[in-house]
Tab-separated table of C-alpha atoms in Angstrom:
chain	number	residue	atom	x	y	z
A	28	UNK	CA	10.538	-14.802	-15.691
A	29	UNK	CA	13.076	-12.991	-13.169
A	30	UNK	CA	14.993	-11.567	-15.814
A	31	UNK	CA	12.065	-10.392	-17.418
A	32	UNK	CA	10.613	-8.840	-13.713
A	33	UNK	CA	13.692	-7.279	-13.163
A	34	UNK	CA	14.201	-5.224	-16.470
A	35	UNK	CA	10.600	-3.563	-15.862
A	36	UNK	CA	11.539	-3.527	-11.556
A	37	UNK	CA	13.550	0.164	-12.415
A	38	UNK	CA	11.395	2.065	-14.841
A	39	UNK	CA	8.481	1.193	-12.658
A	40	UNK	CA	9.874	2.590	-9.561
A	41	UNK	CA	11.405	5.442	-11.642
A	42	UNK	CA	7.874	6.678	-12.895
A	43	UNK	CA	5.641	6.464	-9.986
A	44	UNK	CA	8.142	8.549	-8.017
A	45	UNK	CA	8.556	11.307	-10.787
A	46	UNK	CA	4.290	10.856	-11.236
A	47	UNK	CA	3.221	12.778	-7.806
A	48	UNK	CA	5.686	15.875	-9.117
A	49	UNK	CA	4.354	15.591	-13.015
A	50	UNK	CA	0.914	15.473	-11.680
A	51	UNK	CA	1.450	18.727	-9.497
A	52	UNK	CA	3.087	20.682	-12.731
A	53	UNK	CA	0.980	19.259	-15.231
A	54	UNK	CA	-2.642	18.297	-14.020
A	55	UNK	CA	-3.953	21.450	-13.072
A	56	UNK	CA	-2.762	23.058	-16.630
A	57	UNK	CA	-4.453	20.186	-18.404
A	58	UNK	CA	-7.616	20.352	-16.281
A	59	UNK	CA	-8.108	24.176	-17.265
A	60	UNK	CA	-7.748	23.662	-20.653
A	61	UNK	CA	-10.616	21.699	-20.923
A	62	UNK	CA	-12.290	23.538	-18.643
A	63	UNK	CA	-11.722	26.344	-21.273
A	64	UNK	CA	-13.121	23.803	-24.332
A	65	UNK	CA	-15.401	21.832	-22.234
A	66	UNK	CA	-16.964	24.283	-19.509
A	67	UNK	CA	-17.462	21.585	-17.234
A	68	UNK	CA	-14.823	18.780	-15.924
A	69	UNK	CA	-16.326	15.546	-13.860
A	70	UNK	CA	-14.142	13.254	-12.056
A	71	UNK	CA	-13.786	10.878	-15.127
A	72	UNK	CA	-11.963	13.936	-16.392
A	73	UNK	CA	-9.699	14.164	-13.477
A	74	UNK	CA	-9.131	10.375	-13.211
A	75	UNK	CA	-8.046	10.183	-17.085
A	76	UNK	CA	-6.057	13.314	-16.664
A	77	UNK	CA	-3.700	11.616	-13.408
A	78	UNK	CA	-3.898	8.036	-15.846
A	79	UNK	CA	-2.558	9.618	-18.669
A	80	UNK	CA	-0.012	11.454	-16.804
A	81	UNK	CA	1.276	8.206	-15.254
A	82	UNK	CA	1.060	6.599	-18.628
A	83	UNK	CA	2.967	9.000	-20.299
A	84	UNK	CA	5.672	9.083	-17.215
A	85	UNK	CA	5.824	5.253	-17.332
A	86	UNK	CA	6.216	5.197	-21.379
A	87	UNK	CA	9.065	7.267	-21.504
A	88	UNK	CA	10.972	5.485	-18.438
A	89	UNK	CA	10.255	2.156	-19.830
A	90	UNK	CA	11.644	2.900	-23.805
A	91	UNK	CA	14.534	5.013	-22.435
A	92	UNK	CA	16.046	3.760	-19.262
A	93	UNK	CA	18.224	2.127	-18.476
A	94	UNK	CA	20.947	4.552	-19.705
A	95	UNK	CA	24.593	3.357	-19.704
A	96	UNK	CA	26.285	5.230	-17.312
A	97	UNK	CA	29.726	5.339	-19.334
A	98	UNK	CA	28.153	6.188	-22.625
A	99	UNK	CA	31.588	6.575	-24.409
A	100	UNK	CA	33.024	3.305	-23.012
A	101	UNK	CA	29.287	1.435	-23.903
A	102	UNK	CA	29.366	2.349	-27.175
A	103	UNK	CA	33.002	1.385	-27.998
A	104	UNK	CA	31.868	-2.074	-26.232
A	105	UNK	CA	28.706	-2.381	-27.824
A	106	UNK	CA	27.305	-1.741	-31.461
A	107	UNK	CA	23.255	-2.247	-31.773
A	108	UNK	CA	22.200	-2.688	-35.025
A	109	UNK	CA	18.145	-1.788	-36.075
A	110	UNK	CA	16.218	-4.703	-36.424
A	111	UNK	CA	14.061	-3.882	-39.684
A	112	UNK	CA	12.784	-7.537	-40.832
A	113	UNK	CA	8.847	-7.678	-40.068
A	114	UNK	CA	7.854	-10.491	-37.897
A	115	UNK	CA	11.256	-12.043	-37.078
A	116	UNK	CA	10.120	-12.716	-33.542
A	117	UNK	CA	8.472	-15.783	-35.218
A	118	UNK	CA	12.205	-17.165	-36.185
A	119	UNK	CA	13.381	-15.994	-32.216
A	120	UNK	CA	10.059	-18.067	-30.638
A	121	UNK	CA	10.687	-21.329	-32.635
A	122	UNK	CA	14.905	-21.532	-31.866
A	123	UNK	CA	15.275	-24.170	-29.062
A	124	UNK	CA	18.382	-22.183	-28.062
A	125	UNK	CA	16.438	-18.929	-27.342
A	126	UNK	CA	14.237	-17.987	-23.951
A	127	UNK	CA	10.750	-18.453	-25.556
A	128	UNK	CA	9.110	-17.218	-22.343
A	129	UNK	CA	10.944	-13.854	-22.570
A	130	UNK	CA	10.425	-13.194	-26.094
A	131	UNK	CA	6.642	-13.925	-25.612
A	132	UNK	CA	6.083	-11.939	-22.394
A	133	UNK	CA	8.115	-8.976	-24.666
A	134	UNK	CA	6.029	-9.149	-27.597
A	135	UNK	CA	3.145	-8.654	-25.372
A	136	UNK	CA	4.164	-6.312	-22.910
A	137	UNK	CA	4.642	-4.048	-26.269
A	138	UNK	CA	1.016	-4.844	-27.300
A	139	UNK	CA	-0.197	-3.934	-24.041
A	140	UNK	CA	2.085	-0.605	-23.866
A	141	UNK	CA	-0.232	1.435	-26.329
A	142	UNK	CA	-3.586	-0.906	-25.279
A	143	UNK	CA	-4.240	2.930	-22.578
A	144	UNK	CA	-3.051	4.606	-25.663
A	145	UNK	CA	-6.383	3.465	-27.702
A	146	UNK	CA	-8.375	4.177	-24.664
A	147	UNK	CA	-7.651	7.302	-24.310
A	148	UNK	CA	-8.348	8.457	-28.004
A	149	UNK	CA	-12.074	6.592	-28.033
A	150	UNK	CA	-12.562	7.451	-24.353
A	151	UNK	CA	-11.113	10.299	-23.349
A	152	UNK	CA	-11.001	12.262	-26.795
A	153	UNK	CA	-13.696	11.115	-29.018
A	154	UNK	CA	-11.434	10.363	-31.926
A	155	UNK	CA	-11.835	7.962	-34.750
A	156	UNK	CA	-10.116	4.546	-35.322
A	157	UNK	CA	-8.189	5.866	-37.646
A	158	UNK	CA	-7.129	8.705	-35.909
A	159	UNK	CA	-6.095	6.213	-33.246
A	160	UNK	CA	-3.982	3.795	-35.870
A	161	UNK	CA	-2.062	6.774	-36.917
A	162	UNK	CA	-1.220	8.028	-33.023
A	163	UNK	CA	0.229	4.705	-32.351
A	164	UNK	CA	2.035	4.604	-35.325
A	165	UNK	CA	3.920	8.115	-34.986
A	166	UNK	CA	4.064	7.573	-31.047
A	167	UNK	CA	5.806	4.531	-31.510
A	168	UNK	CA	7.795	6.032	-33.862
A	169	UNK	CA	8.913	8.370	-32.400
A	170	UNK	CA	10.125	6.566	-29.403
A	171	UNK	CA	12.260	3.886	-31.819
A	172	UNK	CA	13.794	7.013	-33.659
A	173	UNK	CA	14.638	8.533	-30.011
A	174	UNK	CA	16.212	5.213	-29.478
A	175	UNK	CA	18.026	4.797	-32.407
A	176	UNK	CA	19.405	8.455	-32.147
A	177	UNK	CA	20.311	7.644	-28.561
A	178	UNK	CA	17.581	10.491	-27.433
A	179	UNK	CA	18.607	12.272	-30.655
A	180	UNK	CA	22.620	13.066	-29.958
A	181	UNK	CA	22.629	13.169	-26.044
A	182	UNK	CA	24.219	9.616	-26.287
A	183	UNK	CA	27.083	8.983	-28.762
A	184	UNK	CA	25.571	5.956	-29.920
A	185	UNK	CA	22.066	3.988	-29.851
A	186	UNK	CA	21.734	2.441	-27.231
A	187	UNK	CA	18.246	0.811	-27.186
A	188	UNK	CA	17.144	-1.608	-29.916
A	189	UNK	CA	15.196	0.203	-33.137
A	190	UNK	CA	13.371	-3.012	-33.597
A	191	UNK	CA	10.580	-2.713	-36.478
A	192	UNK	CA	8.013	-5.334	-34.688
A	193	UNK	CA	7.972	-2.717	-31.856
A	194	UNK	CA	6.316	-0.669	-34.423
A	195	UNK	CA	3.966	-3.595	-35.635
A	196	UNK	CA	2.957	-4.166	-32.033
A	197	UNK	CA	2.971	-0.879	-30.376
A	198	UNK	CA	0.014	0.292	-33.512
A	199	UNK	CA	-1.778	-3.211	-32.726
A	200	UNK	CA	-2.132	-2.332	-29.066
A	201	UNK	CA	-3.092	1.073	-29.797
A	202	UNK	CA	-6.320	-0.427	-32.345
A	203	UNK	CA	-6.624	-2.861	-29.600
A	204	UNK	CA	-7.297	-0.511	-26.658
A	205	UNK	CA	-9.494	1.883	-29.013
A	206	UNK	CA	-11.781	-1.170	-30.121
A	207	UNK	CA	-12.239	-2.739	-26.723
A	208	UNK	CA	-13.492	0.520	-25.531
A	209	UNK	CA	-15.510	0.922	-28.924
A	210	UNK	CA	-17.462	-2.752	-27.863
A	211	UNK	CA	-17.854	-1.373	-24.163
A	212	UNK	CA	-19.257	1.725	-25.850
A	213	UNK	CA	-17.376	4.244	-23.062
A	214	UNK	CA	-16.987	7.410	-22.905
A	215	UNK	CA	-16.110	10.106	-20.595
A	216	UNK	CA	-19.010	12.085	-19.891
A	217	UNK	CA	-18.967	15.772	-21.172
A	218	UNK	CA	-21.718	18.439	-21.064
A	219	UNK	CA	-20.947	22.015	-23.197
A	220	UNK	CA	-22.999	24.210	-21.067
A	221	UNK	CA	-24.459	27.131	-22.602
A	222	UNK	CA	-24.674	30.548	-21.490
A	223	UNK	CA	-27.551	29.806	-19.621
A	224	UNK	CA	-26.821	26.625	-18.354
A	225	UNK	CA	-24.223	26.983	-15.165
A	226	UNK	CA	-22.317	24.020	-13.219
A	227	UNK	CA	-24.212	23.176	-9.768
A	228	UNK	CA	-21.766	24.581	-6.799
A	229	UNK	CA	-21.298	21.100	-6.016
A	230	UNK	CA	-18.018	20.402	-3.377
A	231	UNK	CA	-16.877	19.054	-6.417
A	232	UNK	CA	-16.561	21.823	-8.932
A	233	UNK	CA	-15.631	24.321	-5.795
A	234	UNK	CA	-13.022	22.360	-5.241
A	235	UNK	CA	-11.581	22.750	-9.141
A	236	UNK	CA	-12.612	26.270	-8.822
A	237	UNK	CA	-10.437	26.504	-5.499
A	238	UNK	CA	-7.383	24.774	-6.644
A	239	UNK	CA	-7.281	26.576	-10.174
A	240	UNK	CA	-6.917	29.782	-8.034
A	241	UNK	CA	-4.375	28.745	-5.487
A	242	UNK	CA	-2.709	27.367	-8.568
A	243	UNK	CA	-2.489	30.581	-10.124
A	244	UNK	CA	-2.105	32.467	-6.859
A	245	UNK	CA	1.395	30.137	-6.847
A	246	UNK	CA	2.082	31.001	-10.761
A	247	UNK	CA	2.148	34.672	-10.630
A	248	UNK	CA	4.002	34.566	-7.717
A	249	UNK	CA	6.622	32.516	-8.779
A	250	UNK	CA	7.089	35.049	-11.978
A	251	UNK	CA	6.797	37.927	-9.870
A	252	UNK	CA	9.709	36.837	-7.854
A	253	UNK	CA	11.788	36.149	-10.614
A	254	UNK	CA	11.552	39.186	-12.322
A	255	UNK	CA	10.823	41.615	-9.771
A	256	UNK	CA	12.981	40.561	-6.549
A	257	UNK	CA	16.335	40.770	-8.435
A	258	UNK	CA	15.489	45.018	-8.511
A	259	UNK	CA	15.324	44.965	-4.544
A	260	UNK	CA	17.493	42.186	-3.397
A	261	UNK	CA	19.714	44.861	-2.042
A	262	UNK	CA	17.381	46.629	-0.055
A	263	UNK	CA	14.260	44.048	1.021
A	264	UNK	CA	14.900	40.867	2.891
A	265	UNK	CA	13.793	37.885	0.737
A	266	UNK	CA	11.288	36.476	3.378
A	267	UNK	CA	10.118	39.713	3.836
A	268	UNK	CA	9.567	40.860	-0.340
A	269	UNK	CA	7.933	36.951	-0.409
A	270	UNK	CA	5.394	36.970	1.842
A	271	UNK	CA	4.293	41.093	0.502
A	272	UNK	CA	3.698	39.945	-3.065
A	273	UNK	CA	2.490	36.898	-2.255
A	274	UNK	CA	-0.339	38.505	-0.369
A	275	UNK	CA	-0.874	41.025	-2.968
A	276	UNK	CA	-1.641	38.113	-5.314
A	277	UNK	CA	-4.275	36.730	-2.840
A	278	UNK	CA	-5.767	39.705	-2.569
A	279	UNK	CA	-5.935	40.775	-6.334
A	280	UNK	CA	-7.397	37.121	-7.259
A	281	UNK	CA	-9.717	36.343	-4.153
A	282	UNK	CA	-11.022	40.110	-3.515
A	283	UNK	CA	-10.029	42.930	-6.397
A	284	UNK	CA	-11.250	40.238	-9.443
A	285	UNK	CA	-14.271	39.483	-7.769
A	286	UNK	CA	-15.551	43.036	-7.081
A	287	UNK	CA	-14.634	43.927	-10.581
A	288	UNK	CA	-16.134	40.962	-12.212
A	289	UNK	CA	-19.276	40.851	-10.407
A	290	UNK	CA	-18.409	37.831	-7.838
A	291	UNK	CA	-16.565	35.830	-10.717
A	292	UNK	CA	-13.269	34.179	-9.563
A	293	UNK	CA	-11.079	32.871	-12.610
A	294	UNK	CA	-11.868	29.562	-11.195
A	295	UNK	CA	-15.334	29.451	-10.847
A	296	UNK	CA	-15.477	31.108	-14.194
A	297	UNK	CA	-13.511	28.075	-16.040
A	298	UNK	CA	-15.443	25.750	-13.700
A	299	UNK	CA	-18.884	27.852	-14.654
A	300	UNK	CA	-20.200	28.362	-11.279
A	301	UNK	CA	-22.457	31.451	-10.770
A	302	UNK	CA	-21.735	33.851	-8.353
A	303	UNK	CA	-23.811	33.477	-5.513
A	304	UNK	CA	-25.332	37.135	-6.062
A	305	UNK	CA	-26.740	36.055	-9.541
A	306	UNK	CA	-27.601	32.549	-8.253
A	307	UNK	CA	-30.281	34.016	-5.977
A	308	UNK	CA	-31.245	36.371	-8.965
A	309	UNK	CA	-31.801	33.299	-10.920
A	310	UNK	CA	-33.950	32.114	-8.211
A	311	UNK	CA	-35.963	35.289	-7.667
A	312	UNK	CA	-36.230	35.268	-12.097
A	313	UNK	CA	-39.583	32.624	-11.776
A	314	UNK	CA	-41.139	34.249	-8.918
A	315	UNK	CA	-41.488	37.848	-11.064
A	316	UNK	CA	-42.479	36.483	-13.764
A	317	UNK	CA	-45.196	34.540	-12.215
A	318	UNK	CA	-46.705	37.785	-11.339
A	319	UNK	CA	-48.024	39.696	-14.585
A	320	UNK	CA	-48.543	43.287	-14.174
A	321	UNK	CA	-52.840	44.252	-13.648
């Protein structure tokens, strides 16, 4: 059981200290873009967003690490051979001179690998069983091909087993996850509003709105200073040229959009939140119409 514990003690620390960075670079992207499809994002949205983030983070450190740190010397030592016969766990489990209870524990940790997998695709993206068989087929895949190419050349050799029950068990987990959320009958919430039908300025969705800006704010000023400072590094001070565009930016997208988009922000546009000009128009709308003309 300690050797077991100990092989999964690294890649665990490894991913939750890379997931508060991923988050920051990736999150926001992946919120907008279904923003973009959806209109409309609830906090179901934003908790699978951060969960599949850390799932993803955690995958990759699990199948890949650890690396050898002498790769030349590692694979002049060692020489891992793929493992393509179907089920031979079976023969591994019934040897008396094998560690049953680490075999077992593997077998299932790989079932239980893709078991978020599933629940994402019925969850999260709507998508059919079979849809979901096929993901966990080519995601698995794909990982026992990186291993076998040791991460496709960066390592001389493979150095991670290409074992075909990984395949076998890595799919199962996948239908697994997808049909326990099927019988819970789950789904994350989603609402296409129309052109008519606006997101309540709820602290929620301001918040979105809020953070999509100062998200962008941060993009274009990050470009901005790579491409334009290297022009005037001879004649501005950096602190100086930083702080000038990067108020230029907070003006342009928290004052010059909004007066030329009628009170629209990029964020609350994504988020669909009314400006508060046409939100009291909206209001007013009944009220006239109440009162026919004599």
């Amino acid at each position: 059981m300690l050797k077991f514990l100990n092989s999964f003690s690294a890649p665990l620390i490894g991913s939750l200290s890379f997931w508060p960075f991923l988050c920051i670079l990736l999150t926001i992207p992946f919120i907008i873009s279904r923003l973009i499809m959806r209109r409309r994002v609830t906090w179901s949205y934003v908790f699978f967003s951060y969960g599949s983030i850390l799932y993803f983070t955690g995958l990759i450190f699990f199948t890949l690490s650890p690396v050898p740190k002498d790769p030349i010397a590692f694979c002049q030592t060692y020489h891992i051979q793929p493992q393509l016969i179907p089920f031979n766990w079976v023969n591994d489990v019934v040897q008396p001179n094998k560690d049953t209870l680490y075999i077992t524990l593997q077998l299932v940790m790989n079932i239980v690998f893709f078991v978020p997998l599933g629940i994402f695709m019925k969850a999260y993206f709507h998508k059919h069983w079979k849809f979901a068989l096929l993901s966990g087929f080519l995601l698995s895949m794909l990982i026992e091909v990186t291993q076998l190419t040791g991460v496709f050349g960066l390592y001389p050799c493979s150095y991670r087993l290409f074992d075909v029950n990984d395949l076998i068990t890595n799919t199962f987990g996948c239908l697994l996850g997808f049909m326990l959320t099927w019988l819970i009958g789950y789904k994350v919430p989603s609402v296409k509003l129309s052109d008519e039908n606006y997101a309540a300025p709820n602290r929620r969705n301001k918040f979105l709105a809020s953070c999509i800006n100062i998200a962008l704010i941060i993009f274009a000023s990050v470009v901005t200073r790579s491409l334009v400072y290297p022009f005037f590094i001879d004649t501005i001070q950096p602190g100086r040229f930083y702080l000038t565009e990067l108020g230029v930016w907070i003006i342009i997208q928290l004052f010059i959009i909004p007066r030329v988009a009628k009170g629209w922000t990029i964020g609350s546009y994504l988020v669909g939140i009314k400006p508060k000009r046409q939100r009291k128009s909206d209001k007013q709308q009944p009220k006239d119409d109440a009162n026919p003309e004599n």
